[in-house]
Coordinates of C-alpha atoms and ligand atoms in Angstrom, one line a residue:
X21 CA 0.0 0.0 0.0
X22 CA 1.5 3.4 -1.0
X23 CA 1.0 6.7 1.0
X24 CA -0.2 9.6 -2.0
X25 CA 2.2 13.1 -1.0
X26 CA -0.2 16.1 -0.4
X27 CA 1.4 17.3 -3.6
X28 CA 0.6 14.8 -5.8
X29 CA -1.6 17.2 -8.2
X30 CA -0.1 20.2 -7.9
X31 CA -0.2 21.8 -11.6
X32 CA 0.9 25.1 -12.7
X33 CA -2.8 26.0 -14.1
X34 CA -2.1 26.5 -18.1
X35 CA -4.2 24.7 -20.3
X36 CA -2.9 20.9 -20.3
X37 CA -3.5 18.1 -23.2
X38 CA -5.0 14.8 -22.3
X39 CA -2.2 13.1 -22.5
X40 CA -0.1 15.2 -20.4
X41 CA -3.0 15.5 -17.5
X42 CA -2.7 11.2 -17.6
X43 CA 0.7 11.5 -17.8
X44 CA 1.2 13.5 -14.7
X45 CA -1.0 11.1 -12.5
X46 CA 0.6 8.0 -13.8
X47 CA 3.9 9.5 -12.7
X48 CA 2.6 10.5 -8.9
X49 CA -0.2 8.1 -8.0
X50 CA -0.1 4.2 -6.9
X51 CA -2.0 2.0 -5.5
X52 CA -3.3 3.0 -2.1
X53 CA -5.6 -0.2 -1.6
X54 CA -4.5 -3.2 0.8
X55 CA -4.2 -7.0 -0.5
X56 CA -6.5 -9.7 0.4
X57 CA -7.1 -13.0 -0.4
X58 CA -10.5 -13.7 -2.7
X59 CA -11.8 -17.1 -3.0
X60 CA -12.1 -17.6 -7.3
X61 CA -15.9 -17.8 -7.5
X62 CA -15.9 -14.2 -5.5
X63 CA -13.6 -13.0 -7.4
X64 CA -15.2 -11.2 -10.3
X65 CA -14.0 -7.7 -10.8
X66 CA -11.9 -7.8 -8.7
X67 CA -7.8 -6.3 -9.4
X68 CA -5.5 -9.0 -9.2
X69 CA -2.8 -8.2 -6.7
X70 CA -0.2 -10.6 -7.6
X71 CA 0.2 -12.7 -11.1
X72 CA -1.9 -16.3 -11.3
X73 CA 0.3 -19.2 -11.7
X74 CA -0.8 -22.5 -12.7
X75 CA -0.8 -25.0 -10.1
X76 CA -1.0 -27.8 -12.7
X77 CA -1.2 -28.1 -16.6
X78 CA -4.1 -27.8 -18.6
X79 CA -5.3 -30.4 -19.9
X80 CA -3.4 -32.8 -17.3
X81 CA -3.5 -35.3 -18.9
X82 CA -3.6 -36.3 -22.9
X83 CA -7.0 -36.9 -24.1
X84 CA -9.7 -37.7 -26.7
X85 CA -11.1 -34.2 -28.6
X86 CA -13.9 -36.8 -30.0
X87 CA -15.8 -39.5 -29.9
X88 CA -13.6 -42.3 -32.2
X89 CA -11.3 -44.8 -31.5
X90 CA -7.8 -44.6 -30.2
X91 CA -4.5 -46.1 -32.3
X92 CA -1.3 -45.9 -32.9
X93 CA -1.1 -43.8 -36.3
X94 CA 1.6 -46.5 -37.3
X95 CA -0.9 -49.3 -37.2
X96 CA -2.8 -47.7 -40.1
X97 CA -2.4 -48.3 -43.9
X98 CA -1.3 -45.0 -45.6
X99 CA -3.0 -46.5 -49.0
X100 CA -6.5 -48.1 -47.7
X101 CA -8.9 -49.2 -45.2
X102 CA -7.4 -50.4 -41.9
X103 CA -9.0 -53.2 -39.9
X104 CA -8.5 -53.7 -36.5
X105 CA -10.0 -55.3 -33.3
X106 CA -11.5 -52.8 -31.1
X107 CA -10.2 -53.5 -27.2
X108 CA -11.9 -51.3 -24.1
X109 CA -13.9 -48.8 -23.5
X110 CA -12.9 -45.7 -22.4
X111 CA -15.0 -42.9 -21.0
X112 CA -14.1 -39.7 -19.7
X113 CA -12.9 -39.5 -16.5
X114 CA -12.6 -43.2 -16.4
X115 CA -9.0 -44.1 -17.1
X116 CA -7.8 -47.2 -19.8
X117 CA -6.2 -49.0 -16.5
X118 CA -4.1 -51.7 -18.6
X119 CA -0.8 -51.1 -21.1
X120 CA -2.4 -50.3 -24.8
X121 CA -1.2 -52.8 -27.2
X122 CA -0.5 -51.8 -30.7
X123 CA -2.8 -53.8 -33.8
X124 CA -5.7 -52.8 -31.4
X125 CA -8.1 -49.8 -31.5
X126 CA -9.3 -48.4 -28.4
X127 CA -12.9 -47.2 -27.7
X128 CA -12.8 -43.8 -26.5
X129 CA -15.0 -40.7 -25.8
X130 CA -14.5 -36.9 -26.1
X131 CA -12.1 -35.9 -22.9
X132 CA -11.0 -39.3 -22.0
X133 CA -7.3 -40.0 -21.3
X134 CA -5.9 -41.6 -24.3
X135 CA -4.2 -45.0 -22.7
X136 CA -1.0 -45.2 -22.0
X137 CA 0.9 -48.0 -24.5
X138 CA 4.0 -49.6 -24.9
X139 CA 7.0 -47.8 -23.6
X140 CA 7.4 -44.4 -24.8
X141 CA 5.3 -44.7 -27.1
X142 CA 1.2 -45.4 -27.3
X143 CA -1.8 -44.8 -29.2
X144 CA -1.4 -41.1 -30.8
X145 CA -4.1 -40.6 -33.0
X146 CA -8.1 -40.7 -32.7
X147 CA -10.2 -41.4 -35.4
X148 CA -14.0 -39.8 -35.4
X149 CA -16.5 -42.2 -34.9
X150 CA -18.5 -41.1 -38.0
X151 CA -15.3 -41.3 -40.3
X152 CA -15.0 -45.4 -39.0
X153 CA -17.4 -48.7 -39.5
X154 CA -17.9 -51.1 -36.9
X155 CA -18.9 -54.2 -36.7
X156 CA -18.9 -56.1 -33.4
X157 CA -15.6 -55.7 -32.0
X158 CA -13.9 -55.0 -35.1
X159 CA -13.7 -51.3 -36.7
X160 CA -12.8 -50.0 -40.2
X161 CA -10.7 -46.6 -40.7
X162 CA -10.4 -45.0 -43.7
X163 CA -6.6 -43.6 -44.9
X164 CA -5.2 -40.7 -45.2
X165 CA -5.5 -39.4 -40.9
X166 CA -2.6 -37.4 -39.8
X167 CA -0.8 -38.4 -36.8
X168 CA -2.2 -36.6 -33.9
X169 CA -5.3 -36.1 -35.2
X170 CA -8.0 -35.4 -32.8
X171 CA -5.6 -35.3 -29.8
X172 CA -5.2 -32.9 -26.7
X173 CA -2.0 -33.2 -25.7
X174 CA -1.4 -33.0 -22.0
X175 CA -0.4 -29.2 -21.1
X176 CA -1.4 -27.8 -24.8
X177 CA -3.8 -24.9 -23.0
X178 CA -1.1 -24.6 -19.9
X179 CA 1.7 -25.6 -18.8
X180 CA 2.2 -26.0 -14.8
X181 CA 4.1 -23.1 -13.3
X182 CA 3.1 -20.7 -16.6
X183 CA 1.6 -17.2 -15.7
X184 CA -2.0 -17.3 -16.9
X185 CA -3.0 -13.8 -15.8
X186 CA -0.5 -11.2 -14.8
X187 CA -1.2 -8.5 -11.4
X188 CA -3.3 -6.0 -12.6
X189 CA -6.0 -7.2 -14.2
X190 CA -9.8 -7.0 -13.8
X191 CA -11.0 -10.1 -13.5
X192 CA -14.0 -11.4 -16.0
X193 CA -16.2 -14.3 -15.9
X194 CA -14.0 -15.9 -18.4
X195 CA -10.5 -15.5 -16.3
X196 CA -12.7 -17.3 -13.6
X197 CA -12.7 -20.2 -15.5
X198 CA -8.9 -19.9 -16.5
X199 CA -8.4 -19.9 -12.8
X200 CA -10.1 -22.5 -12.4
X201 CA -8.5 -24.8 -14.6
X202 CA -4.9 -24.3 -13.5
X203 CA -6.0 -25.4 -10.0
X204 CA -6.4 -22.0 -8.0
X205 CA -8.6 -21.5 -5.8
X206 CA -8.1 -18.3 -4.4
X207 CA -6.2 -15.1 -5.7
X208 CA -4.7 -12.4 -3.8
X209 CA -6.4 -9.3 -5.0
X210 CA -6.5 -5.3 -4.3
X211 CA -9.4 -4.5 -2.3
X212 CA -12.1 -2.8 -4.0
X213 CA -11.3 1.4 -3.7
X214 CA -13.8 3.1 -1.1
X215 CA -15.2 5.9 -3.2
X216 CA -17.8 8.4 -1.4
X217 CA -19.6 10.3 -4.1
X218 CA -21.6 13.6 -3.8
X219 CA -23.4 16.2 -5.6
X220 CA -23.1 20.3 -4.5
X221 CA -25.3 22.7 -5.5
X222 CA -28.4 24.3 -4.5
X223 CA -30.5 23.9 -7.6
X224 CA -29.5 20.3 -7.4
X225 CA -32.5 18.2 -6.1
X226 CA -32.6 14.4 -5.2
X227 CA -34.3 12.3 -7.8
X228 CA -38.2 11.9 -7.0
X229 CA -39.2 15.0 -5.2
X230 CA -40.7 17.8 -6.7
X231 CA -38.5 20.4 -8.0
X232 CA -39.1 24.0 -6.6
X233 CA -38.1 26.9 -9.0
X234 CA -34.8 27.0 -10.2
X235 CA -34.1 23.4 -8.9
X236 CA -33.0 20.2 -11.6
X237 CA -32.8 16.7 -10.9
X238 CA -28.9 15.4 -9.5
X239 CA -28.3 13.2 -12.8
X240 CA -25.1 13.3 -12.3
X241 CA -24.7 11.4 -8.8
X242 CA -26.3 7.8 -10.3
X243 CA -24.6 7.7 -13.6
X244 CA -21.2 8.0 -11.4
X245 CA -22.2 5.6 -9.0
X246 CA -23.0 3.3 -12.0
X247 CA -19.8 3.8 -13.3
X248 CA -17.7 3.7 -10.2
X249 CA -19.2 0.2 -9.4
X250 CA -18.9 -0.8 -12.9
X251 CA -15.3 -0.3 -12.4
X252 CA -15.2 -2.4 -9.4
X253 CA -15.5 0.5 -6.6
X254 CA -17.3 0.3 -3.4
X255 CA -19.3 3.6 -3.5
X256 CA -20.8 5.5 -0.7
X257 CA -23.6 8.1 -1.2
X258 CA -23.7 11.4 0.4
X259 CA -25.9 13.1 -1.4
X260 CA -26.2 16.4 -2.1
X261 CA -24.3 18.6 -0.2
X262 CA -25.3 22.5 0.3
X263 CA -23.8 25.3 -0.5
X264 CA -23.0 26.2 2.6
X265 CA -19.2 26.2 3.6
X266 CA -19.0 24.7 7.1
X267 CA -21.9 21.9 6.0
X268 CA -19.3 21.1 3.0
X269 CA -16.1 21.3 5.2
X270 CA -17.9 18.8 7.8
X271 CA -19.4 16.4 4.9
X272 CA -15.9 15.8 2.6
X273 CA -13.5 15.9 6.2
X274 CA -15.7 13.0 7.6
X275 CA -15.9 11.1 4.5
X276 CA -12.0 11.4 3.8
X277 CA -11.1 9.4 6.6
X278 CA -13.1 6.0 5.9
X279 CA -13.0 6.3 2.2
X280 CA -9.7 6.1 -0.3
X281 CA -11.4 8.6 -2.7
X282 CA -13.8 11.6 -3.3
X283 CA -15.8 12.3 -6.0
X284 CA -18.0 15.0 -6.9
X285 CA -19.8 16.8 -9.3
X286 CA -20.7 20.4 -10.3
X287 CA -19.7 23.9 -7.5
X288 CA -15.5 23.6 -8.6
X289 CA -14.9 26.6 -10.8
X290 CA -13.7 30.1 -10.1
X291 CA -16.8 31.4 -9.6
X292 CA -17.7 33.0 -6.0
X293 CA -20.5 30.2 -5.3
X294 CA -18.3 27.1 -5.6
X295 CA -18.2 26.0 -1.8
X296 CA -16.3 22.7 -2.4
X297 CA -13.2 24.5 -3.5
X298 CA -13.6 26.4 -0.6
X299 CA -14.5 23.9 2.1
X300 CA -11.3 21.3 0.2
X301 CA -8.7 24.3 0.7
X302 CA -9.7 24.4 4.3
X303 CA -8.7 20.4 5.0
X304 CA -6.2 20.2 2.5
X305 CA -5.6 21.7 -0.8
X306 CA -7.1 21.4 -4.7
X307 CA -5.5 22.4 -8.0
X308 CA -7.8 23.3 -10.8
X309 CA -6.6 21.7 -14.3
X310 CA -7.4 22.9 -17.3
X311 CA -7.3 19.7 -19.6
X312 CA -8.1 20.7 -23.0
X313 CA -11.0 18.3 -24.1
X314 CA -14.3 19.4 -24.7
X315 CA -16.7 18.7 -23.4
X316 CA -14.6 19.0 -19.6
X317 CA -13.5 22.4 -18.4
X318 CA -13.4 22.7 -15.4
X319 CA -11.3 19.8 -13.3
X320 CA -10.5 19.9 -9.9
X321 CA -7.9 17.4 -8.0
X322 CA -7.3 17.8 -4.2
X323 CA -6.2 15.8 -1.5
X324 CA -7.2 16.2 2.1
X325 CA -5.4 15.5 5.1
X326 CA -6.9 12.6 7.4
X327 CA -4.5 11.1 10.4
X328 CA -1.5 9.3 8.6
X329 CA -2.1 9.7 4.9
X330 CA -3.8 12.0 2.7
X331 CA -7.3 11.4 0.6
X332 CA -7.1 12.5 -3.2
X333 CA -10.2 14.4 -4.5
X334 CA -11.6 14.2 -7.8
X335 CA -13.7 17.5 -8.2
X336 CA -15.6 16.8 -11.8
X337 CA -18.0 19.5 -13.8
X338 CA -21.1 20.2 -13.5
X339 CA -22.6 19.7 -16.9
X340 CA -24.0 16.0 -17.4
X341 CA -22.1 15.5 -20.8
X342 CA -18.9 16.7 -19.3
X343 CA -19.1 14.9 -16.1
X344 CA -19.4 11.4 -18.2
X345 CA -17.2 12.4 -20.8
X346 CA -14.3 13.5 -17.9
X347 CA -14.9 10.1 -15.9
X348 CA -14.3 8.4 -18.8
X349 CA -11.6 10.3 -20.3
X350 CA -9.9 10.7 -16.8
X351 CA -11.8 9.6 -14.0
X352 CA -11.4 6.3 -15.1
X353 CA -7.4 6.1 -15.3
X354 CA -7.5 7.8 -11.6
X355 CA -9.5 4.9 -10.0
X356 CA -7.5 2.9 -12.0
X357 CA -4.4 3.9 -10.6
X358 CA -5.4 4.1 -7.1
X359 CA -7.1 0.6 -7.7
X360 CA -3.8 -0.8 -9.1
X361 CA -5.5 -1.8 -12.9
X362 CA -3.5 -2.0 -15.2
X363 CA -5.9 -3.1 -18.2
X364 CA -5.4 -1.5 -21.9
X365 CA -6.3 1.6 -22.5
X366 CA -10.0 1.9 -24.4
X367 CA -8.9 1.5 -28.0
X368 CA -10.3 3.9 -30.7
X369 CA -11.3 2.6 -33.9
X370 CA -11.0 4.2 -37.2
X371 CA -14.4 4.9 -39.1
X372 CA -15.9 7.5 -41.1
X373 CA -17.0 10.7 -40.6
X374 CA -20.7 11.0 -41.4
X375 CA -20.7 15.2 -40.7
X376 CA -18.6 18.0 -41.5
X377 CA -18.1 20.0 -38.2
X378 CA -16.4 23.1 -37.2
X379 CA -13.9 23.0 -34.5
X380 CA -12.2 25.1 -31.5
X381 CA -8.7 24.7 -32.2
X382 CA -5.9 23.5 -29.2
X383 CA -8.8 21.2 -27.6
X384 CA -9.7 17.5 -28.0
X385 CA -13.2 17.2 -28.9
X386 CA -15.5 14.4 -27.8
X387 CA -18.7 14.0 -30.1
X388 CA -21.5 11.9 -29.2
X389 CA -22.1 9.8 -31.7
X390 CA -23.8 6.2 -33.1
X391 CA -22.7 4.2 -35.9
X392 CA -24.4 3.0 -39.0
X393 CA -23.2 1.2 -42.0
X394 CA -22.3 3.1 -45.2
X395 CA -23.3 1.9 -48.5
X396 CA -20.0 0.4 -48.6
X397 CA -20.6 -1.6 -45.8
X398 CA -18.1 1.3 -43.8
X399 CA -18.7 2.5 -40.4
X400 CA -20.5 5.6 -40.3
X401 CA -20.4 7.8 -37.5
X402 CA -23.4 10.0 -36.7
X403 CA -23.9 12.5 -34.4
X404 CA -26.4 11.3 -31.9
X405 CA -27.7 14.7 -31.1
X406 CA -27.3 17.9 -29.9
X407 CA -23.8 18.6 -28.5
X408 CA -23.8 20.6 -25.4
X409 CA -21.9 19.6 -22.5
X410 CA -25.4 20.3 -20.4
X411 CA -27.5 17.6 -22.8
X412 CA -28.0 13.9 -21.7
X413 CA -30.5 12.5 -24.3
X414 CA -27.7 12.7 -26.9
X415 CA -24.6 11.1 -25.1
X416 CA -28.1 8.2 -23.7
X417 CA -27.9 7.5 -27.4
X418 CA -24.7 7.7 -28.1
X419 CA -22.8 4.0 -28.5
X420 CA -19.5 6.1 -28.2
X421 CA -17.2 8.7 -28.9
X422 CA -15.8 10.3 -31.9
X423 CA -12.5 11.9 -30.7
X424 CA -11.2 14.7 -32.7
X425 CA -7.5 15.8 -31.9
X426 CA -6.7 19.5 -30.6
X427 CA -4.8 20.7 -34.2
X428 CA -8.3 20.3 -35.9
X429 CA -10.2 22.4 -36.7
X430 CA -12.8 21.6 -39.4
X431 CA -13.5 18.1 -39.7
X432 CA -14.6 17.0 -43.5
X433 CA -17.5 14.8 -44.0
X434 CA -16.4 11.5 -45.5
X435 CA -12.6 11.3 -43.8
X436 CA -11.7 8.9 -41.1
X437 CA -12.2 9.6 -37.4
X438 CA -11.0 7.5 -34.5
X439 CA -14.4 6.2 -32.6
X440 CA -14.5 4.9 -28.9
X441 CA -17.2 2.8 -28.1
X442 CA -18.5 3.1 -25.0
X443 CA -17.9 -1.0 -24.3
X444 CA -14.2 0.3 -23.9
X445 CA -14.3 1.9 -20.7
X446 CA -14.6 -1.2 -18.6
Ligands
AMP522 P1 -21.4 24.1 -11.8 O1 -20.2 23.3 -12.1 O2 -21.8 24.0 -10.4 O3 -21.2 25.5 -12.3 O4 -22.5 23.5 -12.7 C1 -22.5 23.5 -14.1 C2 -23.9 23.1 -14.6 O5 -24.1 21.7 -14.2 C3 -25.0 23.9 -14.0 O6 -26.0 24.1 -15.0 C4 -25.5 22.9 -12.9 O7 -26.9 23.2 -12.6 C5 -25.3 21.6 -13.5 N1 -25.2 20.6 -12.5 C6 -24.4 20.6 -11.4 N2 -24.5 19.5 -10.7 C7 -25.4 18.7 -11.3 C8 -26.0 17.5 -11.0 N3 -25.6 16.8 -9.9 N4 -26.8 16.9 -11.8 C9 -27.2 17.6 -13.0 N5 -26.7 18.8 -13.3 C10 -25.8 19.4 -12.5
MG523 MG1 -22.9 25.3 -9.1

């Protein structure tokens, strides 16, 4: 577990790429959650700690891929039919327990062990059942097998002692199983991160009362609490807090010290009403960064000071489109970090441009958008609406997002764009 220095965000305030804002925490943060051990069938999502070794190989043992008969590929005729006496019968997990004898074909089923033969060597080969005629216990095979054929050699998925899954990675359904079948049983894993969330504002309203003038719903607070626990994070809810300085102070200074990370939305700009700036520089101390996507402006990052280690702050906008497109574009790789995933980066995709747009220069655009297929059979992309960092239908519709690079300015209808589908950010 790493202690985080107060200064870990301190930035001179310029306007700051992407790259160089991910850059900057990828140089100062680290892991800040303890290990513990995670029995495999709990372990979904969680960060491995440590890499997986195989306890065993996978398959153990050499076995049948069909159902067919068992021979040594030297026993057959390379020209024409081959007849031999069929000897055994050999399901799956039900071992051949005597010594295979060559000039003999053995019965066997899809998984079983092929049995073992004469010295080093022993039947090799499996021929399919529906290639093969049989009558009584003799069989027919037809020429022209290769050696090997429907065979899974012992150890051809894994071999004992081989890394299947290295520290760092999110664990899926599917790694489950690869667990599973090198013998593990449990995985040493980072805890899940304690994120509290919360919403500022006083026009900001919880979801199902009735909205007095001036007052919108908090959107924002459950689509980041859906995508902090879709990243594996334990989050804690504390609503809405007030504009009101000592209320705020209280709130984010209790929080800090049972929780590895705060998150909020909206109140952290330069303007004289943002409390949480206010309330933040009182426990500890925020940096605003100007990262140079759009939708995003403003960005705040903060630690505060508990007893023994201090609690990094991720102050996001306001706007619903911004807040999304800023978790995903950064929030994400912070929880990462902190989390200790080291997954791929979301991958963009080239497609084309379905829209001719004009463009801010020096900032990274993010344009909601869907796909459909050209006439070509192309990806199209489409804006999926209006644009504004304050609109949610669009970015609801949206299936990702087309990323346009800060030199741009006027993007031509028809050339390529790179697309990130939301199914990246995972
Ligand atoms: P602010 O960052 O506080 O200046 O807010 C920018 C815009 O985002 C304003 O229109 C706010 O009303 C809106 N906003 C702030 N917080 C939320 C929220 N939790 N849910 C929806 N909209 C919000
Ligand atoms: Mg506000």
């Amino acid at each position: 577990m790493t202690q985080l220095s107060q200064d870990c965000f301190v930035h001179g305030g310029e306007l700051m790429r992407l790259e160089e804002g991910l850059d900057l925490i990828r140089s100062r943060l680290d892991v800040t959650c303890v290990i513990e051990s995670v029995e495999v069938s709990e372990a979904r999502g969680r960060i491995l700690a440590c890499d997986v070794k195989a306890n065993g190989s996978v398959p153990p043992h050499t076995n049948s891929a069909v159902d067919g008969y068992a021979v040594y590929h030297s026993d057959l005729n390379s020209k024409g039919e081959t007849e031999l006496k069929v000897q055994g019968r050999v399901p799956a997990g039900h071992p051949f327990l005597g010594q295979a004898k060559r000039q003999m074909a053995f019965r066997v089923f899809t998984g079983a062990m092929i049995p073992e033969g004469e010295g080093d060597a022993g039947p090799d080969t499996v021929i399919m059942q529906e290639d093969c005629r049989r009558s009584g216990d003799r069989v027919w095979m037809p020429p022209g097998i290769p050696k090997g054929a429907n065979v899974r050699p012992m150890g051809e998925d894994v071999l004992a002692g081989a890394v299947v899954l290295k520290a760092g990675r999110k664990i899926t359904a599917i790694d489950q199983a690869l667990i599973t079948s090198v013998g593990v049983g449990e995985v040493s894993t980072f805890a899940r991160l304690k994120v509290a969330l919360f919403s500022s504002g006083d026009e900001v309203c919880e979801p199902g009362s009735n909205l007095g003038p001036g007052q919108i719903y908090d959107s924002n607070r459950i689509v980041l609490r859906g995508l902090l626990k879709a990243l594996g994070c334990v989050v804690t809810d504390l609503g809405i807090l007030p504009d009101k300085l000592e209320e705020c102070r209280g709130a984010i200074a209790q929080a800090a010290q049972s929780h590895d990370l705060l998150i909020s939305s909206g109140g952290v700009s330069v303007g004289e009403e943002d409390y949480i700036r206010a309330a933040i520089e009182e426990i500890g101390r925020i940096d605003l960064w100007r990262l140079a996507i759009k939708p995003g402006r403003p960005l705040a990052l903060g630690t505060i000071d508990v007893p023994d280690r201090v609690v990094p702050y991720l102050g996001l906008p306001g706007n619903p489109a911004a807040v999304i497109v800023t978790f995903l574009q950064f929030g994400r790789e912070l929880i990462m970090l902190l989390a200790g995933g080291k997954g791929p980066s979301p991958r963009l995709y080239p497609v084309v441009a379905g829209f001719s747009y004009q463009k801010k220069p020096h900032r990274r655009e993010y344009l909601r958008c869907v796909l459909n297929h050209g006439d070509g059979g192309q990806l199209v992309a489409h804006k999926a609406g209006k644009q504004g960092a304050g609109i949610l239908s669009a970015i609801s519709c949206a299936e990702g997002l087309v990323e346009l690079p800060e030199e741009m300015e006027y993007l031509v209808e028809g050339s390529v764009v790179q697309f990130m589908p939301f199914g990246e950010f995972r």
